[in-house]
Tab-separated table of C-alpha atoms and ligand atoms in Angstrom:
chain	number	residue	atom	x	y	z
A	13	UNK	CA	-0.138	0.208	0.006
A	14	UNK	CA	1.425	3.441	-0.607
A	15	UNK	CA	-0.025	6.858	1.210
A	16	UNK	CA	1.366	10.277	2.920
A	17	UNK	CA	2.423	10.252	6.153
A	18	UNK	CA	0.166	13.212	7.667
A	19	UNK	CA	0.466	12.921	11.099
A	20	UNK	CA	2.828	11.724	13.836
A	21	UNK	CA	2.627	10.876	17.433
A	22	UNK	CA	5.336	9.747	19.674
A	23	UNK	CA	3.904	7.081	22.538
A	24	UNK	CA	5.905	5.236	25.301
A	25	UNK	CA	9.360	3.464	24.571
A	26	UNK	CA	10.062	5.698	21.265
A	27	UNK	CA	7.187	4.144	19.695
A	28	UNK	CA	4.923	6.031	17.307
A	29	UNK	CA	1.074	6.647	16.232
A	30	UNK	CA	1.804	7.341	12.257
A	31	UNK	CA	-1.248	8.825	10.439
A	32	UNK	CA	-1.597	7.748	6.785
A	33	UNK	CA	-3.162	9.427	3.619
A	34	UNK	CA	-4.004	6.460	1.599
A	35	UNK	CA	-6.022	6.868	-1.719
A	36	UNK	CA	-9.137	5.658	0.303
A	37	UNK	CA	-8.790	5.780	3.670
A	38	UNK	CA	-6.947	7.763	7.115
A	39	UNK	CA	-4.911	4.921	8.383
A	40	UNK	CA	-4.337	5.087	11.944
A	41	UNK	CA	-0.990	2.901	12.463
A	42	UNK	CA	1.573	1.793	15.018
A	43	UNK	CA	5.188	1.976	14.246
A	44	UNK	CA	7.362	0.260	17.002
A	45	UNK	CA	11.089	1.148	17.496
A	46	UNK	CA	12.989	-1.211	16.529
A	47	UNK	CA	16.756	-1.873	15.487
A	48	UNK	CA	15.763	-2.264	11.754
A	49	UNK	CA	13.978	0.894	10.705
A	50	UNK	CA	13.312	3.520	7.402
A	51	UNK	CA	13.213	7.281	8.745
A	52	UNK	CA	9.339	8.190	9.092
A	53	UNK	CA	8.636	11.934	9.226
A	54	UNK	CA	5.330	13.865	7.945
A	55	UNK	CA	5.212	14.405	4.522
A	56	UNK	CA	7.458	11.356	3.062
A	57	UNK	CA	5.912	9.597	0.655
A	58	UNK	CA	5.712	5.609	2.168
A	59	UNK	CA	5.391	1.991	0.265
A	60	UNK	CA	3.935	-0.240	3.789
A	61	UNK	CA	2.038	-3.324	5.012
A	62	UNK	CA	0.200	-3.185	7.855
A	63	UNK	CA	0.008	-6.570	9.903
A	64	UNK	CA	-3.373	-6.912	12.260
A	65	UNK	CA	-2.266	-6.938	16.076
A	66	UNK	CA	-4.167	-7.656	19.234
A	67	UNK	CA	-4.432	-4.126	19.775
A	68	UNK	CA	-7.282	-2.397	17.806
A	69	UNK	CA	-4.512	-0.580	15.758
A	70	UNK	CA	-2.702	-2.218	13.041
A	71	UNK	CA	1.200	-2.605	12.806
A	72	UNK	CA	3.078	-0.399	10.390
A	73	UNK	CA	5.764	-2.565	8.581
A	74	UNK	CA	8.333	-2.692	5.611
A	75	UNK	CA	8.548	0.994	5.373
A	76	UNK	CA	9.826	2.005	2.122
A	77	UNK	CA	10.606	5.908	1.867
A	78	UNK	CA	9.494	6.658	-1.998
A	79	UNK	CA	11.385	9.877	-2.569
A	80	UNK	CA	10.584	12.691	-4.541
A	81	UNK	CA	12.761	14.968	-6.804
A	82	UNK	CA	13.177	17.806	-4.610
A	83	UNK	CA	13.715	15.874	-0.956
A	84	UNK	CA	16.771	17.412	-0.496
A	85	UNK	CA	15.626	20.757	-1.039
A	86	UNK	CA	15.219	22.528	2.183
A	87	UNK	CA	12.510	25.243	1.591
A	88	UNK	CA	10.674	22.627	-0.935
A	89	UNK	CA	10.487	20.255	2.148
A	90	UNK	CA	9.849	22.918	4.924
A	91	UNK	CA	6.601	24.156	3.297
A	92	UNK	CA	5.396	20.671	1.977
A	93	UNK	CA	5.586	18.932	5.322
A	94	UNK	CA	3.818	22.312	6.473
A	95	UNK	CA	0.904	21.876	4.233
A	96	UNK	CA	0.756	17.917	4.752
A	97	UNK	CA	0.457	18.207	7.731
A	98	UNK	CA	-2.934	20.605	7.544
A	99	UNK	CA	-4.481	17.334	5.843
A	100	UNK	CA	-4.731	15.910	9.445
A	101	UNK	CA	-6.957	18.037	11.022
A	102	UNK	CA	-8.930	18.645	7.689
A	103	UNK	CA	-9.795	14.827	7.318
A	104	UNK	CA	-9.426	12.648	10.598
A	105	UNK	CA	-12.626	12.324	11.012
A	106	UNK	CA	-13.616	10.826	7.980
A	107	UNK	CA	-13.627	6.713	7.393
A	108	UNK	CA	-13.478	6.857	4.152
A	109	UNK	CA	-12.241	9.673	1.504
A	110	UNK	CA	-11.874	10.452	-1.641
A	111	UNK	CA	-8.930	9.344	-3.774
A	112	UNK	CA	-9.051	12.933	-4.792
A	113	UNK	CA	-6.656	14.028	-2.094
A	114	UNK	CA	-4.130	11.333	-2.816
A	115	UNK	CA	-3.716	12.604	-6.422
A	116	UNK	CA	-3.742	15.930	-5.721
A	117	UNK	CA	-0.993	15.417	-3.661
A	118	UNK	CA	0.814	12.904	-6.161
A	119	UNK	CA	0.040	16.125	-9.013
A	120	UNK	CA	1.580	18.733	-6.188
A	121	UNK	CA	4.891	16.383	-5.655
A	122	UNK	CA	5.045	16.695	-9.373
A	123	UNK	CA	4.413	20.554	-10.225
A	124	UNK	CA	6.598	21.579	-7.955
A	125	UNK	CA	10.030	19.846	-9.354
A	126	UNK	CA	10.017	22.932	-11.768
A	127	UNK	CA	7.409	25.462	-9.749
A	128	UNK	CA	8.077	27.572	-6.925
A	129	UNK	CA	7.027	25.369	-3.775
A	130	UNK	CA	4.186	28.296	-2.128
A	131	UNK	CA	2.488	28.645	-6.227
A	132	UNK	CA	2.212	25.951	-6.576
A	133	UNK	CA	0.726	24.748	-3.071
A	134	UNK	CA	-1.936	28.053	-3.534
A	135	UNK	CA	-2.884	26.768	-6.928
A	136	UNK	CA	-3.457	23.304	-5.516
A	137	UNK	CA	-5.388	24.598	-2.217
A	138	UNK	CA	-7.648	26.295	-4.797
A	139	UNK	CA	-8.269	22.746	-6.400
A	140	UNK	CA	-9.379	21.705	-2.684
A	141	UNK	CA	-11.986	23.967	-2.118
A	142	UNK	CA	-13.307	23.620	-5.890
A	143	UNK	CA	-13.425	20.041	-5.197
A	144	UNK	CA	-15.119	20.434	-2.349
A	145	UNK	CA	-17.128	23.058	-3.185
A	146	UNK	CA	-16.164	25.887	-1.474
A	147	UNK	CA	-14.763	28.214	-3.304
A	148	UNK	CA	-16.866	31.728	-3.500
A	149	UNK	CA	-17.116	32.903	-6.987
A	150	UNK	CA	-20.192	34.996	-6.087
A	151	UNK	CA	-17.442	37.677	-4.334
A	152	UNK	CA	-19.934	38.531	-1.389
A	153	UNK	CA	-18.550	39.386	1.817
A	154	UNK	CA	-18.379	36.739	4.605
A	155	UNK	CA	-19.098	39.922	6.894
A	156	UNK	CA	-21.735	42.399	5.429
A	157	UNK	CA	-22.808	40.125	2.974
A	158	UNK	CA	-22.757	42.824	0.257
A	159	UNK	CA	-20.970	42.272	-3.426
A	160	UNK	CA	-17.292	43.059	-3.424
A	161	UNK	CA	-16.669	44.999	-6.320
A	162	UNK	CA	-13.300	46.360	-5.619
A	163	UNK	CA	-10.408	46.182	-2.547
A	164	UNK	CA	-11.006	42.668	-1.824
A	165	UNK	CA	-9.738	40.462	1.355
A	166	UNK	CA	-10.003	37.187	2.054
A	167	UNK	CA	-9.900	35.454	5.251
A	168	UNK	CA	-9.518	31.815	6.138
A	169	UNK	CA	-10.789	29.004	4.226
A	170	UNK	CA	-10.093	31.546	0.969
A	171	UNK	CA	-13.178	33.531	1.806
A	172	UNK	CA	-13.844	36.635	0.244
A	173	UNK	CA	-14.657	39.884	2.700
A	174	UNK	CA	-14.130	43.791	1.907
A	175	UNK	CA	-10.900	44.721	2.985
A	176	UNK	CA	-12.641	47.510	5.019
A	177	UNK	CA	-15.094	45.243	6.914
A	178	UNK	CA	-11.582	42.980	8.137
A	179	UNK	CA	-8.879	45.818	7.709
A	180	UNK	CA	-6.900	43.163	6.431
A	181	UNK	CA	-4.374	43.292	3.211
A	182	UNK	CA	-6.348	44.298	-0.087
A	183	UNK	CA	-5.862	42.337	-2.860
A	184	UNK	CA	-6.913	43.494	-6.692
A	185	UNK	CA	-10.184	42.071	-6.921
A	186	UNK	CA	-9.137	41.317	-10.714
A	187	UNK	CA	-6.074	39.454	-9.598
A	188	UNK	CA	-8.437	37.020	-7.056
A	189	UNK	CA	-10.773	36.699	-9.816
A	190	UNK	CA	-7.812	35.133	-11.895
A	191	UNK	CA	-7.044	33.097	-8.906
A	192	UNK	CA	-9.979	31.483	-8.567
A	193	UNK	CA	-11.297	31.619	-11.982
A	194	UNK	CA	-8.511	29.940	-13.998
A	195	UNK	CA	-6.146	29.470	-11.065
A	196	UNK	CA	-3.540	31.742	-12.487
A	197	UNK	CA	-1.062	33.384	-9.908
A	198	UNK	CA	1.061	34.537	-12.587
A	199	UNK	CA	0.082	38.839	-11.398
A	200	UNK	CA	0.163	38.228	-8.281
A	201	UNK	CA	3.395	39.466	-6.357
A	202	UNK	CA	5.762	37.291	-3.837
A	203	UNK	CA	4.545	39.123	-0.803
A	204	UNK	CA	1.119	38.741	-1.521
A	205	UNK	CA	1.799	34.714	-2.484
A	206	UNK	CA	3.232	34.605	1.223
A	207	UNK	CA	-0.466	36.184	2.594
A	208	UNK	CA	-1.886	33.861	0.920
A	209	UNK	CA	0.563	30.651	2.503
A	210	UNK	CA	-0.432	32.360	6.182
A	211	UNK	CA	-3.701	31.804	5.584
A	212	UNK	CA	-3.745	28.465	4.114
A	213	UNK	CA	-1.540	27.711	7.675
A	214	UNK	CA	-3.995	28.505	9.757
A	215	UNK	CA	-6.247	25.661	8.221
A	216	UNK	CA	-7.598	24.145	5.203
B	13	LIG	ZN1	-18.150	43.879	3.846
């Protein structure tokens, strides 16, 4: 089986509870601390086997790390790990998940070979919002419920608000429309992309 490690919790004796996003579910597994073990880290894509135990949590074994081309790029890896970590609180309550999430991450790994990490992640996040039906292209302010015709601002979940209703960063509406409707970030400055990244870090 293959999956992405989205959460790690240390338990007694250096053992770990490892949560893995696979094509169809979020698996909670138990990792015994052993003499031979490959690296386990948030964001890693792994191939693995599960072994049933007396406990309700299956044992994680035969772990092989599947590398990314940019795994040694510290910058990219740092952003990637912070992003992938957000999937745990977002999906953990669900017993079954759609393959969309797994393949969306696969796709992002590929895109990040060439593209700037934050821009690639923002673009990927837009596809998640769209898939979940949470992309608000009606451009109505969450606070006052009036139409936004200029000076848009975004809050958690990229919900649109008037800049004047929240006193937060102003974006050109045209640029946000491009982002939401064409998934184009080309006209956003690096500073703006970093601001969007900070919003994503508040939670998917
Ligand atoms: Zn408003």
